[in-house]
CSV table of C-alpha atoms and ligand atoms in Angstrom, one decimal:
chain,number,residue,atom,x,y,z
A,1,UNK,CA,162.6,-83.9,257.0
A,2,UNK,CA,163.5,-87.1,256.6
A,3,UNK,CA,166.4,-89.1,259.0
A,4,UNK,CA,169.4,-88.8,257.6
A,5,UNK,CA,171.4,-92.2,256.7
A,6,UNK,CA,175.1,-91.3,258.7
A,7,UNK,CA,177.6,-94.3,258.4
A,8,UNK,CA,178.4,-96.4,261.6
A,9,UNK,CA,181.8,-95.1,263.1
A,10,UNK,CA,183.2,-98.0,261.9
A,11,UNK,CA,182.5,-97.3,258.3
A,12,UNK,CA,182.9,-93.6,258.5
A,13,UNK,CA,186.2,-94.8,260.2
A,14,UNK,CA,187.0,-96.6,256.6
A,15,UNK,CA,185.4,-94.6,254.2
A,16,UNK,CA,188.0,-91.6,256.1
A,17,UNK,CA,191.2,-93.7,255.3
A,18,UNK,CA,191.3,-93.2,251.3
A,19,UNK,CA,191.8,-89.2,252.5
A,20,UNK,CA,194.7,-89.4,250.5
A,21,UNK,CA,198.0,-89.5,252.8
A,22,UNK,CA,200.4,-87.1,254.1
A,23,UNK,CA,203.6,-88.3,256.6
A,24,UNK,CA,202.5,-85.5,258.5
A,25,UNK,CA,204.0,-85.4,262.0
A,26,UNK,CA,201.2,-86.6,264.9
A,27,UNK,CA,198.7,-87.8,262.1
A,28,UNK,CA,195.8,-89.6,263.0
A,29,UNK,CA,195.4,-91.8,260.0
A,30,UNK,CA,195.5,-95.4,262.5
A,31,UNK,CA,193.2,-93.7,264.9
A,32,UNK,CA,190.5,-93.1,263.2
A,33,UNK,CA,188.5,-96.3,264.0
A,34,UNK,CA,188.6,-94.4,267.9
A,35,UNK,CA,188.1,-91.5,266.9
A,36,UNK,CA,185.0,-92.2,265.2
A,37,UNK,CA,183.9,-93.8,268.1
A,38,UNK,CA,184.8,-91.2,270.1
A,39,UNK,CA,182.7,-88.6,268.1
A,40,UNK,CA,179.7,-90.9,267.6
A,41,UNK,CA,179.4,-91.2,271.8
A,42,UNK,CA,180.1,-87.4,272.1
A,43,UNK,CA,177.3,-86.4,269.4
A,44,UNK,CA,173.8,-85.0,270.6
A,45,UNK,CA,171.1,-87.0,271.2
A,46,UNK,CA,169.8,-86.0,267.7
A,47,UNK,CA,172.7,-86.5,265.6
A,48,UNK,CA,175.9,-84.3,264.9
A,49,UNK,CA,175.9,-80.9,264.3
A,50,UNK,CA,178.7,-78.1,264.4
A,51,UNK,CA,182.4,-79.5,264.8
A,52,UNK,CA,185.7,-77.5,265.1
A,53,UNK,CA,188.9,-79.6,264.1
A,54,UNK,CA,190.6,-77.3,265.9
A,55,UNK,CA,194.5,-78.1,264.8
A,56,UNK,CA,193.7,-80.0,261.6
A,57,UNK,CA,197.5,-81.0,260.5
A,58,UNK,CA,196.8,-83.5,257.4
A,59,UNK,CA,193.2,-82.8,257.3
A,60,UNK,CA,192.1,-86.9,257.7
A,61,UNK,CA,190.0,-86.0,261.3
A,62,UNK,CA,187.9,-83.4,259.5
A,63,UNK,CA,187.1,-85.6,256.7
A,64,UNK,CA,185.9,-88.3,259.1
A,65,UNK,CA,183.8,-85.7,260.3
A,66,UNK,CA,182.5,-84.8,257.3
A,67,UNK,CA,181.9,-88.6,256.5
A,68,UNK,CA,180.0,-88.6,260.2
A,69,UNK,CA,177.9,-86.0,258.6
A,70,UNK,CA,178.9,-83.0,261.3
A,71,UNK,CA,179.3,-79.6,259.6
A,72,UNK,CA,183.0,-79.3,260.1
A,73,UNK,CA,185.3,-76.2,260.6
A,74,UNK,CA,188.7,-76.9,259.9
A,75,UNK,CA,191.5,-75.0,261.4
A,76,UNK,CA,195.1,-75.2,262.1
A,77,UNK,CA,197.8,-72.7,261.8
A,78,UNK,CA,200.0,-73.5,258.9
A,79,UNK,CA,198.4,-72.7,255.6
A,80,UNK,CA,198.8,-76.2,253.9
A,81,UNK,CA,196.6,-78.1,256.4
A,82,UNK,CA,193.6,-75.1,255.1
A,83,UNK,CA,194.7,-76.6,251.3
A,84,UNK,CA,194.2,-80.0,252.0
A,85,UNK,CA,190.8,-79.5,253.9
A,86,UNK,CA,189.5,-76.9,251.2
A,87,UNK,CA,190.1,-79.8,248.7
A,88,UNK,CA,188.6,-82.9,250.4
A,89,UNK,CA,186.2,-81.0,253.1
A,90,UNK,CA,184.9,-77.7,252.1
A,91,UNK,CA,184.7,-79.1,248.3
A,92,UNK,CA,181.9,-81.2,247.9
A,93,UNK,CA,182.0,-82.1,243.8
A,94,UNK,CA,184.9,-80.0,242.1
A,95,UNK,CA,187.5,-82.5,240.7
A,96,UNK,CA,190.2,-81.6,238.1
A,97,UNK,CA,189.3,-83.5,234.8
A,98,UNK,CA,191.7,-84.7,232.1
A,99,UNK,CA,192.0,-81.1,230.7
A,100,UNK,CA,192.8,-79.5,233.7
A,101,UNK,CA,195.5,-81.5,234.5
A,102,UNK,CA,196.8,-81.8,230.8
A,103,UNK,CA,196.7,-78.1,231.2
A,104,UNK,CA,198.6,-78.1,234.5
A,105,UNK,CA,201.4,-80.5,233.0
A,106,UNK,CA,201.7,-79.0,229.7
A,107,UNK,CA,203.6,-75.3,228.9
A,108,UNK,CA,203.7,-72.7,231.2
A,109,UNK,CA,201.5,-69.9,230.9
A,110,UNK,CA,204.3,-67.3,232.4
A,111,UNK,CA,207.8,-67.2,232.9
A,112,UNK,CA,207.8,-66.8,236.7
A,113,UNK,CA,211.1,-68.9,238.3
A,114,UNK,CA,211.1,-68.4,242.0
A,115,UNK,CA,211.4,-71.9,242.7
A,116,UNK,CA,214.4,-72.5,240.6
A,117,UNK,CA,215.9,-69.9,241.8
A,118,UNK,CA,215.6,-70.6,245.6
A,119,UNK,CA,215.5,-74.6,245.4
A,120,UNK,CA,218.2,-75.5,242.7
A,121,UNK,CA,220.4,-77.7,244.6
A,122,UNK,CA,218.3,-77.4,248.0
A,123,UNK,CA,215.5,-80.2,246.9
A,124,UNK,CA,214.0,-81.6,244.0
A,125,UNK,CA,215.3,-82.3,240.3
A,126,UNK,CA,215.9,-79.1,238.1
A,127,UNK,CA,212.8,-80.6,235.8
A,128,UNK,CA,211.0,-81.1,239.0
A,129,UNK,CA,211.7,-77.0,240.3
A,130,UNK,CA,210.7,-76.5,236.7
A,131,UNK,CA,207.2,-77.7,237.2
A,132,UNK,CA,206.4,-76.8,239.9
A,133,UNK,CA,206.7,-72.9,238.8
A,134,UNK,CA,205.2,-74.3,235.5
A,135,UNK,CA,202.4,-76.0,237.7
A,136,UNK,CA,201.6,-72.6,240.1
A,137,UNK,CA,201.5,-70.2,236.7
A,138,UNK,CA,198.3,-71.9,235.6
A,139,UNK,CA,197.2,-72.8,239.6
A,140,UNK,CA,197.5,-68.8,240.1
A,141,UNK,CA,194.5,-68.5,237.2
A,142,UNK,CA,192.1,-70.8,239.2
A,143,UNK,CA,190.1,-70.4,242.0
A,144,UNK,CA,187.2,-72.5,244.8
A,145,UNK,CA,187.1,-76.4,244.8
A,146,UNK,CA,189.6,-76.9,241.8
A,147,UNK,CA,192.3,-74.7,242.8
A,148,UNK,CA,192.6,-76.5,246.2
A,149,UNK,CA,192.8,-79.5,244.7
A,150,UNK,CA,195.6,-78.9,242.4
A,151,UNK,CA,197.2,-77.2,244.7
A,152,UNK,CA,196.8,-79.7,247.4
A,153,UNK,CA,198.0,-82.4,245.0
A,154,UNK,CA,201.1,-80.2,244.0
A,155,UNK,CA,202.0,-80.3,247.8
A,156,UNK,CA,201.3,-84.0,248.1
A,157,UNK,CA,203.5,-85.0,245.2
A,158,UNK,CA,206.6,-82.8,246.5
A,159,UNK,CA,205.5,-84.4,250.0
A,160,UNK,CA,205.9,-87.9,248.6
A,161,UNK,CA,208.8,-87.7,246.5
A,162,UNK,CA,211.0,-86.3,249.2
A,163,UNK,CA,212.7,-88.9,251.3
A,164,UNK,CA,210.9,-89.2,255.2
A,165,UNK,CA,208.5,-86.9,254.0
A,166,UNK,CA,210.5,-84.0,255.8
A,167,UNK,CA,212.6,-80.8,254.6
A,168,UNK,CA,214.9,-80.7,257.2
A,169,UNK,CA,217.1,-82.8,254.6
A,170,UNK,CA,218.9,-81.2,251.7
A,171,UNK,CA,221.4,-81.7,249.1
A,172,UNK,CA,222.1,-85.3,247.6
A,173,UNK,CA,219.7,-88.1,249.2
A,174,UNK,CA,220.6,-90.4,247.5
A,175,UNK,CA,221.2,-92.4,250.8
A,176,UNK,CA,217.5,-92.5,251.4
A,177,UNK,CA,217.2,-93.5,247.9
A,178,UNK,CA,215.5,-97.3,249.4
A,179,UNK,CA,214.1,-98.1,245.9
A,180,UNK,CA,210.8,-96.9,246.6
A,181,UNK,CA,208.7,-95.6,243.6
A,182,UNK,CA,207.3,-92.7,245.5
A,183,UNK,CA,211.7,-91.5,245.3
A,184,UNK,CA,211.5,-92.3,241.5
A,185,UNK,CA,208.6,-90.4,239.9
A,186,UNK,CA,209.1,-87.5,238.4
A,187,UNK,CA,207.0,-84.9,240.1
A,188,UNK,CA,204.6,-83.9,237.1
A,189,UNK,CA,204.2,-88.3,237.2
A,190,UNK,CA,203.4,-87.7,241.4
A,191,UNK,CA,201.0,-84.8,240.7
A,192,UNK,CA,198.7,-86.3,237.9
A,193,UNK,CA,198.7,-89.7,240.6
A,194,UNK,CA,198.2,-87.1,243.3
A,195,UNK,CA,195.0,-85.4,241.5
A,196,UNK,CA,193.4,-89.1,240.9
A,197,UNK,CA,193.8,-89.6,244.6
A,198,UNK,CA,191.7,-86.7,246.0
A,199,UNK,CA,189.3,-86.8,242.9
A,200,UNK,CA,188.6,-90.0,244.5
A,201,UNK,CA,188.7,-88.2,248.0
A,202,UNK,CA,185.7,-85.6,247.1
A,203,UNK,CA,182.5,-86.4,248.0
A,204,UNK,CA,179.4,-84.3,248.5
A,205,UNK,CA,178.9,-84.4,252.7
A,206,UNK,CA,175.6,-83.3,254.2
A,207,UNK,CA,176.6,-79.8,255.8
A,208,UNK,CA,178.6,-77.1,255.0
A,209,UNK,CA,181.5,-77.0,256.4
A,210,UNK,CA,184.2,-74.0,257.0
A,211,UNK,CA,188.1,-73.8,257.0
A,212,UNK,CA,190.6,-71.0,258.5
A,213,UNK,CA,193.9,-70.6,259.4
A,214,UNK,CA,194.5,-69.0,262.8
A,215,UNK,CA,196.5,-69.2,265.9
A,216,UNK,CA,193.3,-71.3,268.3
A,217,UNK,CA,193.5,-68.4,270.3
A,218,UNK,CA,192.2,-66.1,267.2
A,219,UNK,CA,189.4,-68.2,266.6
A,220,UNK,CA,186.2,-66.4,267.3
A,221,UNK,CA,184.5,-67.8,270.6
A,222,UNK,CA,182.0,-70.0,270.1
A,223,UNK,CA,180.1,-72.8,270.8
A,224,UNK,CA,180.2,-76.0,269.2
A,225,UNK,CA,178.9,-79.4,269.6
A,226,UNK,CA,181.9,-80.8,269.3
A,227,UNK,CA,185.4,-79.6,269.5
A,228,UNK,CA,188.3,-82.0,268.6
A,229,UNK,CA,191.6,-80.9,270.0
A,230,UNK,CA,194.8,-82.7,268.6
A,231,UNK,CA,197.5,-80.5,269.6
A,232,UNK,CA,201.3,-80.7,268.9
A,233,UNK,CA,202.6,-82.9,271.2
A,234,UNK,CA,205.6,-81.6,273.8
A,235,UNK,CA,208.0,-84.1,273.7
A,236,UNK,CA,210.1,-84.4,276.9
A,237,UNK,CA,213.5,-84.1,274.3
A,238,UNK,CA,213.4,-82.3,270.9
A,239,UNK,CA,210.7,-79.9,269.6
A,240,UNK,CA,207.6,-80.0,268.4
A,241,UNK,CA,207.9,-77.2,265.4
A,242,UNK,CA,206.4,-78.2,262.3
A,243,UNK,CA,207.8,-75.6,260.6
A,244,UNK,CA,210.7,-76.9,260.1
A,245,UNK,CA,210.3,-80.1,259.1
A,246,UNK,CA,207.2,-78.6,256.5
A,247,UNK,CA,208.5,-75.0,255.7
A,248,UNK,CA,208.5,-76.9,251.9
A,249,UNK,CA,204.8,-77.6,251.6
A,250,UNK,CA,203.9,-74.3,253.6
A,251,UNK,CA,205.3,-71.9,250.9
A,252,UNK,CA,204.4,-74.5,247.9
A,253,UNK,CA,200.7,-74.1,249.3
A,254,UNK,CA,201.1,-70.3,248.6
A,255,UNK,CA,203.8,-70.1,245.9
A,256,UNK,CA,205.5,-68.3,249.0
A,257,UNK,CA,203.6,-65.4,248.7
A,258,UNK,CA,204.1,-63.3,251.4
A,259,UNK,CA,206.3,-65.2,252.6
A,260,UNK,CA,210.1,-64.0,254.2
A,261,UNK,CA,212.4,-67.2,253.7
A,262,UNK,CA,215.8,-67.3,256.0
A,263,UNK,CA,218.1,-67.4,253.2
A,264,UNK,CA,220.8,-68.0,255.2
A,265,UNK,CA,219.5,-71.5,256.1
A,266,UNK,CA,220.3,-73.6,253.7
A,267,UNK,CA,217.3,-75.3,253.5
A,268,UNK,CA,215.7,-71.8,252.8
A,269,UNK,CA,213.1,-72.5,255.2
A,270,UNK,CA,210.2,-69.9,256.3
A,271,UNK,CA,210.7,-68.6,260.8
A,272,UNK,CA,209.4,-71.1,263.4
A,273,UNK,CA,205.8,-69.7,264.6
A,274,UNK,CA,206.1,-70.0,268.5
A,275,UNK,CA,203.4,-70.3,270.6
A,276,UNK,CA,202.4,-71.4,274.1
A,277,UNK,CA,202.3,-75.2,272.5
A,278,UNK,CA,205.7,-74.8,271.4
A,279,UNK,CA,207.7,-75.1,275.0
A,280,UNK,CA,207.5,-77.5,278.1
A,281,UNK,CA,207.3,-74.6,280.3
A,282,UNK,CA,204.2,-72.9,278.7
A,283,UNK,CA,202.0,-75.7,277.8
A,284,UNK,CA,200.0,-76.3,280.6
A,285,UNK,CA,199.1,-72.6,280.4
A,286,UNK,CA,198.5,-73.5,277.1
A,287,UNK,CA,196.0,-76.2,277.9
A,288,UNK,CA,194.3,-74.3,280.5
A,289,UNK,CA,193.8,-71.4,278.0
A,290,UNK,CA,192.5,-73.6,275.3
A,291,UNK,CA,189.8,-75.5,277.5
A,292,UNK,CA,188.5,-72.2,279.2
A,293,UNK,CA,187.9,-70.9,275.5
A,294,UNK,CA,185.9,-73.9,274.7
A,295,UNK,CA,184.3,-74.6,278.1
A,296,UNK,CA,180.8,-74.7,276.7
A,297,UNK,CA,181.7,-77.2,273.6
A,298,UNK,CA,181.7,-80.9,274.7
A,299,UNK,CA,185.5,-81.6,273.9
A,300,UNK,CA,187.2,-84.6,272.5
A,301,UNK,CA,191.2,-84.1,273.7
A,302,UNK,CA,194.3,-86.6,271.8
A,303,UNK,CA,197.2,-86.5,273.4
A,304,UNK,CA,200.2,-89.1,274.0
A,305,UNK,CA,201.8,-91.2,277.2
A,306,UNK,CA,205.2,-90.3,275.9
A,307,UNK,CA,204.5,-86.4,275.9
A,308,UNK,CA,204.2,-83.5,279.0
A,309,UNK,CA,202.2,-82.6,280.7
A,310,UNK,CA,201.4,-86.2,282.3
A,311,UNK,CA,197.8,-88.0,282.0
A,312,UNK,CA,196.8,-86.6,286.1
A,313,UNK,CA,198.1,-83.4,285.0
A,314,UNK,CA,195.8,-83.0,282.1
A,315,UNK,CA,192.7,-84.5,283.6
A,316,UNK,CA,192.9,-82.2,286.4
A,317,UNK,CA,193.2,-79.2,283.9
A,318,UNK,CA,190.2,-80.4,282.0
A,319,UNK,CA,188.8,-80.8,285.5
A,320,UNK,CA,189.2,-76.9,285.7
A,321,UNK,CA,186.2,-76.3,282.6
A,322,UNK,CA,184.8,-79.7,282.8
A,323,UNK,CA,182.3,-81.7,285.1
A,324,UNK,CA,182.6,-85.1,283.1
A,325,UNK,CA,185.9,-86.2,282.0
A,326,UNK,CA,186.7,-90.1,280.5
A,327,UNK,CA,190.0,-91.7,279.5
A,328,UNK,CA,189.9,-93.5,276.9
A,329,UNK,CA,193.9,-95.2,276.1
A,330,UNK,CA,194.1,-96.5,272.8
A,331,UNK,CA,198.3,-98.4,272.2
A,332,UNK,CA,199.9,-97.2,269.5
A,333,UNK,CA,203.6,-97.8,267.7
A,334,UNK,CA,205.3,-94.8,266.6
A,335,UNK,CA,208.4,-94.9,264.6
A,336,UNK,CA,210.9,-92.5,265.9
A,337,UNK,CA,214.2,-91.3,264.3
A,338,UNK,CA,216.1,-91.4,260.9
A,339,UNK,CA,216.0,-94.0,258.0
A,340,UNK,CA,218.9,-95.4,259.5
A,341,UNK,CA,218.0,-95.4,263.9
A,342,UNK,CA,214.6,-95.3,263.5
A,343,UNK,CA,213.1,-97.3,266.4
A,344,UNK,CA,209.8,-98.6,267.1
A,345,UNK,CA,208.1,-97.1,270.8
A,346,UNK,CA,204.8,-98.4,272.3
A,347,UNK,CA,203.1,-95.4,273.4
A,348,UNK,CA,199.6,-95.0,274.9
A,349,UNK,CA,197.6,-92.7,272.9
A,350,UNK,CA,195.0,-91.2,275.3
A,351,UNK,CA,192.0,-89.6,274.0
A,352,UNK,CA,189.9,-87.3,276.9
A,353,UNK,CA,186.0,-86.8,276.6
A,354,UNK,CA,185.2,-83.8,278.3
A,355,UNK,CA,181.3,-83.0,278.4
B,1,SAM,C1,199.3,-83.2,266.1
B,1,SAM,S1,199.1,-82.2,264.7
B,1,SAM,C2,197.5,-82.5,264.2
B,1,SAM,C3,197.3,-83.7,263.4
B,1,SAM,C4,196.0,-84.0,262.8
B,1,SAM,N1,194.9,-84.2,263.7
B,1,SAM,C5,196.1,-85.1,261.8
B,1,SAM,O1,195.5,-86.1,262.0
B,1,SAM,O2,196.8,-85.0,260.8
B,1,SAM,C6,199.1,-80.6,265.4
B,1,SAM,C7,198.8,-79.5,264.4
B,1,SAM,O3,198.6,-78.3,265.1
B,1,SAM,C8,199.1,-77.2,264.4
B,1,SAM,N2,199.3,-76.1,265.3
B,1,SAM,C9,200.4,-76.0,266.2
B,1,SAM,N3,200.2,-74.9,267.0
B,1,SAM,C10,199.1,-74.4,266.7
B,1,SAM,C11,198.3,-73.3,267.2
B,1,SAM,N4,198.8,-72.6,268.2
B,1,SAM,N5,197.1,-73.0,266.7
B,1,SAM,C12,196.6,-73.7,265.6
B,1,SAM,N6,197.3,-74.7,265.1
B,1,SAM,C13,198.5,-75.1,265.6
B,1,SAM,C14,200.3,-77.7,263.6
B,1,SAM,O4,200.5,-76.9,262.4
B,1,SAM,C15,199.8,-79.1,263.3
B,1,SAM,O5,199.3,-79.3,262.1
């Protein structure tokens, strides 16, 4: 067989940031020149092979992957991250064409309601609501490569059109109403934009590659040559729970099926899934668990200056499953806050090598 042409990490790096984008919290969208750098020094000697994106959040790491040419398996918990990679990872040529999504926009094909009757007053326009349980009764009727990216499009225009990008905020926003046009389309306007930008996104990668959605420690042991671990960071204030500020997108991704919404919130948001990531106090058992699953996969670690435990902390827990552990600090600006306070922090974002 022939060599096969991979990009340079620097290209893969560039070709990964038309993923199309997702304010999702901890994203790694500016890190991806390292990243790719990262992965190309990690790779075997003869070129990558089997990679698990292990908590996969916006998907953009597993489709630099993909670009890299690894055969990727995407994973995280929440049920929207396995959307966005079956749309732009897994799928390797199904795009929506001008039918489908004249289809999608035009009458329903059933009278199903649910999100006008949970979500009238909570988020959204009533034209919007209207859509989108317009939107899922023609969705429900599809299935593979197309189906995930309508859906995943669906999810990226709600994403998009709510102000900060987060659904801890309800009621009248017109506050956050900054004049952006993202605030001003109507959502059937977002998700015909949204479908342009992952047809764009598709590509035909060289492997196969795999998505699930389980707690890490569900995933079946195995080994892989690379495993890229980009957990939620635990901040030394606040929380870390990304279901609540994406409870929105999670049941959207599913039409909330099977879902059991807190109707007493107002935000009608779907329980908090606690693990050992979740709390100060567990997380270094946490770690310690997590790198003594994967002790025999080469392991590429991101993790931040301005999050617990502390940089000697987690080398000497890597230490534990690893011979060969390298630091690699990369600065980074985060923005912090609300529209109003947000603040700008220089943070170190540290990325570990373990081999
Ligand atoms: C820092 S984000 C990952 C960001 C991602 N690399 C990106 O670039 O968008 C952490 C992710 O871990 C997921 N997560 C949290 N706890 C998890 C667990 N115990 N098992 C699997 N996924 C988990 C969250 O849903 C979230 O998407």
């Amino acid at each position: 067989m022939p060599p096969r042409l991979l990009p340079a990490p620097a290209d893969a790096a560039t070709r990964a940031a038309v993923f199309p984008r997702v304010r999702w919290m901890g994203s790694k969208h500016k890190l991806l020149p390292h990243l790719a750098q990262a992965f190309a020094d990690i790779a075997p000697a003869d070129g990558p092979g089997t990679a698990l994106d292990a908590f996969s959040g916006s998907g953009v790491v597993s489709y630099l992957l993909k670009h890299q040419g690894w055969a990727v398996h995407s994973n995280d918990y929440l049920g929207f991250p396995g959307v966005v990679a079956s749309a732009g990872v897994v799928n390797h040529d199904t795009r929506l064409d001008a039918d489908d999504v004249a289809r999608i926009l035009g009458p329903a094909a059933d009278d199903r309601d649910f999100v006008r009757r949970t979500f009238t007053g909570v988020y959204f326009t009533p034209d919007d609501l209207e859509f989108l349980d317009s939107a899922w009764s023609h969705i429900d009727r599809m299935q593979g490569g197309g189906r995930a990216v309508a859906i995943a499009a669906l999810c990226l225009a709600a994403a998009r059109k709510q102000p900060r990008g987060v659904f801890t905020l309800t009621g009248d926003l017109s506050r956050y109403d900054d004049g952006r046009r993202d605030l001003r389309l109507s959502l059937r306007e977002h998700f015909a934009e949204r479908v342009a930008d992952y047809n764009a996104a598709v590509f035909a990668g060289p492997r196969d590659c795999e998505v699930s959605s389980l707690e890490i420690g569900a995933l079946e042991p195995r080994r892989y040559d690379l495993v890229y671990l980009d957990p939620p960071y635990a901040p030394p204030a606040d929380d870390n729970d990304y279901t609540k500020r994406f409870h929105f997108l999670e049941g959207l991704s599913r039409y909330w099926v099977g879902d059991t919404i807190m109707w007493d919130t107002k935000s009608r948001k779907l329980p908090k899934r606690v693990t050992k990531f979740s709390s100060r106090r567990t997380i270094e058992e946490a770690f310690r668990e997590v790198f003594k699953q994967f002790h025999d996969s080469p392991l590429v670690l991101s993790y931040s200056s301005n999050a617990l435990p502390d940089l000697d902390t987690l080398v000497g827990l890597l230490r534990e499953a690893k011979d060969d552990v390298e630091v690699r600090r990369v600065p980074h600006t985060y923005h912090y806050g609300t529209h109003r306070t947000a603040v700008r922090r220089q943070v170190d974002e540290y990325l570990f090598l373990a081999r």
